[in-house]
Coordinates of C-alpha atoms and ligand atoms in Angstrom, one line a residue:
M141 CA -24.8 -7.4 68.4
S142 CA -20.9 -7.9 67.7
L143 CA -20.0 -8.0 63.7
K144 CA -19.1 -11.6 62.5
I145 CA -16.2 -11.2 59.8
Y146 CA -15.5 -13.9 57.3
I147 CA -11.9 -15.3 57.2
N148 CA -11.3 -18.3 54.9
G149 CA -14.8 -19.9 55.2
H150 CA -15.3 -19.5 58.7
L151 CA -17.0 -16.7 60.6
F152 CA -15.5 -15.2 63.8
E153 CA -16.5 -12.5 66.2
K154 CA -14.8 -9.2 65.5
E155 CA -12.6 -9.6 68.4
E156 CA -11.7 -13.0 67.4
A157 CA -11.0 -12.5 63.6
K158 CA -7.3 -12.4 63.3
I159 CA -4.4 -12.6 60.7
S160 CA -0.9 -13.7 61.4
V161 CA 2.0 -10.7 61.5
Y162 CA 3.9 -13.0 59.1
D163 CA 0.9 -12.6 56.4
H164 CA 2.5 -10.7 53.5
G165 CA -0.6 -8.5 53.1
L166 CA 0.8 -6.7 56.3
L167 CA 4.1 -7.2 55.5
Y168 CA 4.4 -5.9 52.2
G169 CA 1.2 -5.0 51.0
D170 CA 1.0 -8.2 49.0
G171 CA -2.8 -8.6 48.4
V172 CA -5.7 -7.1 46.9
F173 CA -9.0 -5.7 47.8
E174 CA -12.6 -4.4 46.9
G175 CA -14.8 -1.9 48.7
M176 CA -18.8 -2.6 47.7
R177 CA -21.9 -1.2 48.9
I178 CA -25.0 -2.8 50.0
Y179 CA -28.5 -1.4 49.1
N180 CA -31.6 -2.8 50.1
G181 CA -30.3 -6.1 50.8
K182 CA -28.4 -6.4 47.5
V183 CA -24.8 -6.1 47.0
F184 CA -24.6 -3.5 44.2
R185 CA -22.6 -4.9 40.9
L186 CA -20.9 -7.9 42.7
E187 CA -20.0 -9.5 39.6
Q188 CA -18.4 -6.5 38.3
H189 CA -16.3 -5.9 41.5
L190 CA -15.5 -9.7 41.5
E191 CA -14.1 -9.6 38.1
R192 CA -12.0 -6.5 39.2
L193 CA -10.8 -8.4 41.9
W194 CA -9.5 -11.4 39.8
N195 CA -7.9 -9.1 37.6
S196 CA -6.2 -7.5 40.2
A197 CA -5.3 -11.0 41.6
K198 CA -3.8 -11.9 38.3
A199 CA -1.9 -8.8 37.9
I200 CA -0.1 -9.7 40.8
R201 CA 0.3 -13.6 40.3
L202 CA -2.1 -14.2 43.1
E203 CA -4.5 -17.2 43.0
V204 CA -7.3 -16.6 44.9
P205 CA -8.2 -20.2 46.4
L206 CA -12.0 -20.2 45.4
S207 CA -14.2 -19.6 42.6
P208 CA -15.7 -16.4 41.8
E209 CA -19.2 -18.1 42.3
E210 CA -18.0 -19.4 45.8
L211 CA -16.5 -16.1 46.9
A212 CA -19.9 -14.5 45.5
R213 CA -21.9 -17.0 47.8
D214 CA -19.7 -16.2 50.8
V215 CA -19.9 -12.3 50.4
V216 CA -23.7 -12.8 50.4
T217 CA -23.8 -15.5 53.3
T218 CA -21.4 -12.9 55.6
V219 CA -23.7 -9.8 54.7
R220 CA -26.9 -12.2 55.7
A221 CA -25.3 -13.4 58.7
N222 CA -24.8 -9.5 60.2
G223 CA -28.1 -8.6 59.0
I224 CA -26.8 -5.7 57.0
D225 CA -29.2 -4.4 54.4
N226 CA -27.6 -1.2 53.7
G227 CA -23.9 -1.0 54.2
Y228 CA -20.2 -1.3 53.0
I229 CA -18.3 -4.8 52.5
R230 CA -14.5 -4.9 52.3
L231 CA -13.4 -7.9 50.2
V232 CA -9.3 -9.1 50.9
V233 CA -7.3 -11.4 49.6
T234 CA -3.8 -11.4 51.1
R235 CA -0.5 -13.5 49.9
G236 CA -1.1 -15.2 53.3
V237 CA 1.8 -16.3 55.9
G238 CA 5.2 -16.5 54.7
T239 CA 8.8 -15.6 55.8
L240 CA 10.4 -12.0 56.4
G241 CA 11.7 -12.4 52.9
L242 CA 9.7 -11.3 50.1
D243 CA 9.7 -14.4 48.1
P244 CA 5.8 -15.3 47.6
N245 CA 6.3 -18.6 46.6
K246 CA 6.7 -19.2 50.6
C247 CA 3.3 -17.9 51.3
A248 CA 1.2 -21.3 50.6
N249 CA -2.1 -20.0 51.9
P250 CA -3.7 -16.8 50.5
Q251 CA -6.3 -15.3 53.1
I252 CA -9.7 -14.1 52.0
I253 CA -11.3 -11.7 54.3
I254 CA -14.8 -10.3 54.1
I255 CA -16.0 -7.2 56.2
A256 CA -19.5 -6.4 56.3
D257 CA -20.3 -3.4 58.1
H258 CA -22.3 -0.3 58.4
I259 CA -21.2 2.8 56.1
E260 CA -19.8 6.1 57.6
L261 CA -21.4 8.4 54.9
Y262 CA -20.0 11.9 53.7
P263 CA -21.4 14.5 55.7
Q264 CA -24.6 15.6 53.8
S265 CA -23.3 19.2 53.6
F266 CA -20.5 18.0 51.0
Y267 CA -23.6 17.1 49.0
D268 CA -25.9 20.2 49.4
K269 CA -22.9 22.5 48.8
G270 CA -19.8 20.6 47.1
L271 CA -16.8 20.0 47.7
E272 CA -13.2 21.9 47.5
I273 CA -10.1 20.0 46.4
V274 CA -6.6 20.8 45.5
T275 CA -4.2 19.3 43.1
V276 CA -1.4 17.4 45.2
S277 CA 2.2 17.1 44.0
T278 CA 2.0 13.3 44.8
I279 CA 1.4 11.9 41.4
R280 CA -0.4 8.7 40.9
N281 CA 1.9 5.7 40.5
H282 CA 3.1 5.3 37.4
P283 CA 1.4 2.6 35.2
A284 CA 4.9 0.9 34.9
A285 CA 5.7 0.8 38.1
L286 CA 2.4 -0.3 39.7
S287 CA -0.5 -0.3 37.5
P288 CA -3.1 2.1 39.3
R289 CA -5.4 -0.7 37.7
I290 CA -4.6 -3.0 40.5
K291 CA -6.7 -2.4 43.8
S292 CA -3.7 -3.7 45.8
L293 CA -3.3 -3.4 49.4
N294 CA -0.3 -1.1 48.9
Y295 CA -2.4 2.0 48.8
L296 CA 0.7 4.3 50.1
N297 CA 0.5 6.4 46.7
N298 CA -3.0 7.3 47.4
I299 CA -2.5 8.0 51.2
L300 CA 0.0 10.2 50.9
G301 CA -2.1 12.4 48.2
K302 CA -4.6 12.3 50.7
I303 CA -2.3 13.8 53.4
E304 CA -1.6 16.2 51.2
G305 CA -4.7 17.1 50.6
Q306 CA -5.8 17.1 54.4
Q307 CA -2.8 19.7 54.8
A308 CA -4.4 21.8 52.7
G309 CA -7.7 21.7 54.1
C310 CA -9.7 19.4 51.8
V311 CA -10.9 15.5 52.5
E312 CA -10.0 14.9 48.9
A313 CA -7.5 15.6 46.3
L314 CA -6.8 15.5 42.5
M315 CA -3.7 13.4 41.4
L316 CA -1.8 13.8 38.1
N317 CA -0.3 11.3 36.6
H318 CA 3.6 11.1 35.5
Q319 CA 2.4 13.0 32.2
G320 CA 0.9 15.6 34.1
Q321 CA -2.5 14.6 33.1
V322 CA -5.5 14.4 35.5
A323 CA -6.0 11.2 36.8
E324 CA -8.2 10.7 39.8
C325 CA -8.7 11.8 42.8
T326 CA -7.2 9.7 46.3
G327 CA -10.2 7.2 46.9
D328 CA -12.6 8.7 43.6
N329 CA -12.7 9.0 40.3
I330 CA -13.3 12.4 38.5
F331 CA -15.8 13.9 36.0
L332 CA -16.0 17.3 34.3
V333 CA -19.3 18.7 32.3
S334 CA -18.2 20.8 29.5
K335 CA -20.6 22.2 26.9
R336 CA -23.1 19.4 28.0
Q337 CA -20.5 16.5 27.2
L338 CA -19.5 14.3 30.1
L339 CA -15.4 14.3 30.3
T340 CA -13.4 11.9 32.6
P341 CA -9.9 10.5 32.3
P342 CA -9.7 7.3 30.1
I343 CA -8.2 4.1 32.0
D344 CA -5.1 4.3 30.4
A345 CA -4.2 7.8 32.2
G346 CA -3.6 5.8 35.2
I347 CA -6.7 5.3 36.9
L348 CA -8.8 2.7 38.5
E349 CA -11.5 1.5 36.6
G350 CA -14.1 2.4 39.2
I351 CA -17.2 0.2 39.1
T352 CA -19.3 3.6 39.8
R353 CA -17.4 5.6 36.7
E354 CA -18.6 2.8 34.7
A355 CA -22.3 3.0 36.4
V356 CA -22.1 6.9 35.7
I357 CA -21.2 6.7 32.0
E358 CA -23.8 4.3 31.7
L359 CA -26.5 6.5 33.0
A360 CA -25.2 9.3 31.8
R361 CA -25.5 7.8 27.9
E362 CA -28.8 6.7 29.0
A363 CA -29.8 10.4 29.8
G364 CA -28.5 11.2 26.4
L365 CA -25.7 12.9 27.3
V366 CA -22.5 12.5 25.0
V367 CA -19.4 10.7 27.2
R368 CA -16.1 11.1 26.2
E369 CA -13.0 9.3 28.0
V370 CA -10.2 11.8 27.0
S371 CA -7.1 13.1 28.5
L372 CA -7.6 16.3 30.6
T373 CA -5.2 19.1 32.2
K374 CA -5.8 20.9 34.8
H375 CA -6.8 23.7 32.9
D376 CA -10.0 21.6 31.7
V377 CA -10.9 21.2 35.1
Y378 CA -10.4 24.9 35.6
I379 CA -12.6 25.8 32.7
A380 CA -15.2 23.1 33.1
D381 CA -18.6 24.1 33.8
E382 CA -19.4 21.4 36.3
C383 CA -17.2 18.7 38.1
F384 CA -17.7 15.9 40.6
L385 CA -16.1 12.7 42.1
T386 CA -17.5 9.1 41.9
G387 CA -16.7 6.1 44.3
S388 CA -18.4 3.4 46.3
A389 CA -18.3 5.2 49.3
A390 CA -18.8 8.8 48.1
E391 CA -21.3 7.7 45.3
I392 CA -21.4 11.1 43.4
V393 CA -20.0 14.1 45.1
P394 CA -20.3 17.5 43.6
V395 CA -17.0 19.7 43.4
V396 CA -17.0 23.6 43.1
K397 CA -13.8 24.4 43.8
V398 CA -10.0 23.4 42.5
D399 CA -7.1 24.6 43.9
S400 CA -8.8 28.0 44.8
R401 CA -10.8 28.4 41.7
I402 CA -14.4 28.4 41.5
I403 CA -15.8 25.7 39.0
G404 CA -18.7 26.8 36.8
D405 CA -20.7 29.3 39.6
G406 CA -19.6 27.8 42.3
K407 CA -22.5 25.4 43.1
P408 CA -23.3 21.7 42.1
G409 CA -24.5 22.1 38.7
P410 CA -27.7 20.6 37.2
I411 CA -26.2 17.7 34.9
T412 CA -24.3 16.7 38.2
R413 CA -27.8 16.9 40.2
D414 CA -29.4 15.1 37.5
L415 CA -26.8 12.3 37.4
E416 CA -27.0 12.2 41.3
K417 CA -31.0 11.4 41.2
R418 CA -30.2 8.7 38.4
F419 CA -27.6 7.1 40.4
H420 CA -30.0 7.0 43.7
E421 CA -32.8 5.4 41.6
L422 CA -30.4 2.9 40.1
T423 CA -29.2 1.9 43.7
R424 CA -32.4 2.4 45.9
R425 CA -35.0 1.2 43.4
Ligands
LIG285 N1 -9.9 5.4 42.3 C1 -9.5 5.1 43.6 C2 -7.8 5.1 43.2 C3 -9.9 4.5 44.5 O1 -9.1 3.8 45.5 C4 -12.0 4.9 43.3 C5 -11.3 5.4 42.2 C6 -13.3 4.4 42.8 O2 -13.9 3.1 42.7 P1 -15.4 2.3 42.9 O3 -15.2 1.1 42.3 O4 -15.5 2.4 44.2 O5 -16.3 3.1 42.0 C7 -11.4 4.2 44.5 C8 -12.4 3.7 45.3 C9 -12.1 5.3 50.7 C10 -11.8 4.5 49.9 O6 -12.0 5.3 51.7 C11 -11.8 4.2 48.8 C12 -11.6 3.0 47.9 C13 -11.0 1.8 48.7 C14 -10.8 2.1 50.0 C15 -11.1 3.4 50.4 O7 -12.3 6.6 50.3 N2 -11.5 2.6 46.4

């Protein structure tokens, strides 16, 4: 069965779901998006994703032409229409059709797109053995240029980081901020375990406020761990006992090597494993 894609209140067959080449989402990356998971027929932390979407839209002065309640309803309708119990949702709001100039005021109708699809998961071996990542030379966007807190359709900063990582044979790459501090990976947040404390860069390190990051912080505190959002350097990563990444698609994925240095004992650590188990229980219960 072909997928049904939502555009502005209507469901289209995948082949018929089309957006104008004059849409500023395409011409300028002018728009915002969310990537969410569906577990057992329920959208994971939908309200939080919508809150982040509205904040991203507000930051680029884009008015979403629906209320959060209406958009939540339409997300659920699209998921149901496609009969997806476990999968991935891409929610996109573009500035809409305009002229060939930059002027966003000439774009009258923002376009809302909802794609509910099956998810291509990372290979199981990544979770069993852990990932190797590298620090790339592309720094994360300067917060005063384009805040990493905005989940905008302009992802070139991350894509350039990803290309550099792939060049080094890695599927994810660590990006530093303009001050040389650890920020995040190209599509995932980063955590370290050091002396039984969980460490992760604070939002003002210039990162996306990951929904999975937030869930993992909550789970870790429930588990009795001390969680600290602190500025981190590559040195902290190299001497950490454990390292893992979080994201809606990846969930929790262990990291065992960074810049050719072995992290901990080179195997996914016990605290990472415990948090993976807790996250699994949270999402699949
Ligand atoms: N940082 C960045 C820069 C991201 O893009 C995360 C962290 C994790 O956030 P959540 O809310 O998902 O826990 C993301 C996730 C991909 C991909 O293919 C990843 C994201 C978006 C689109 C694609 O890896 N965002």
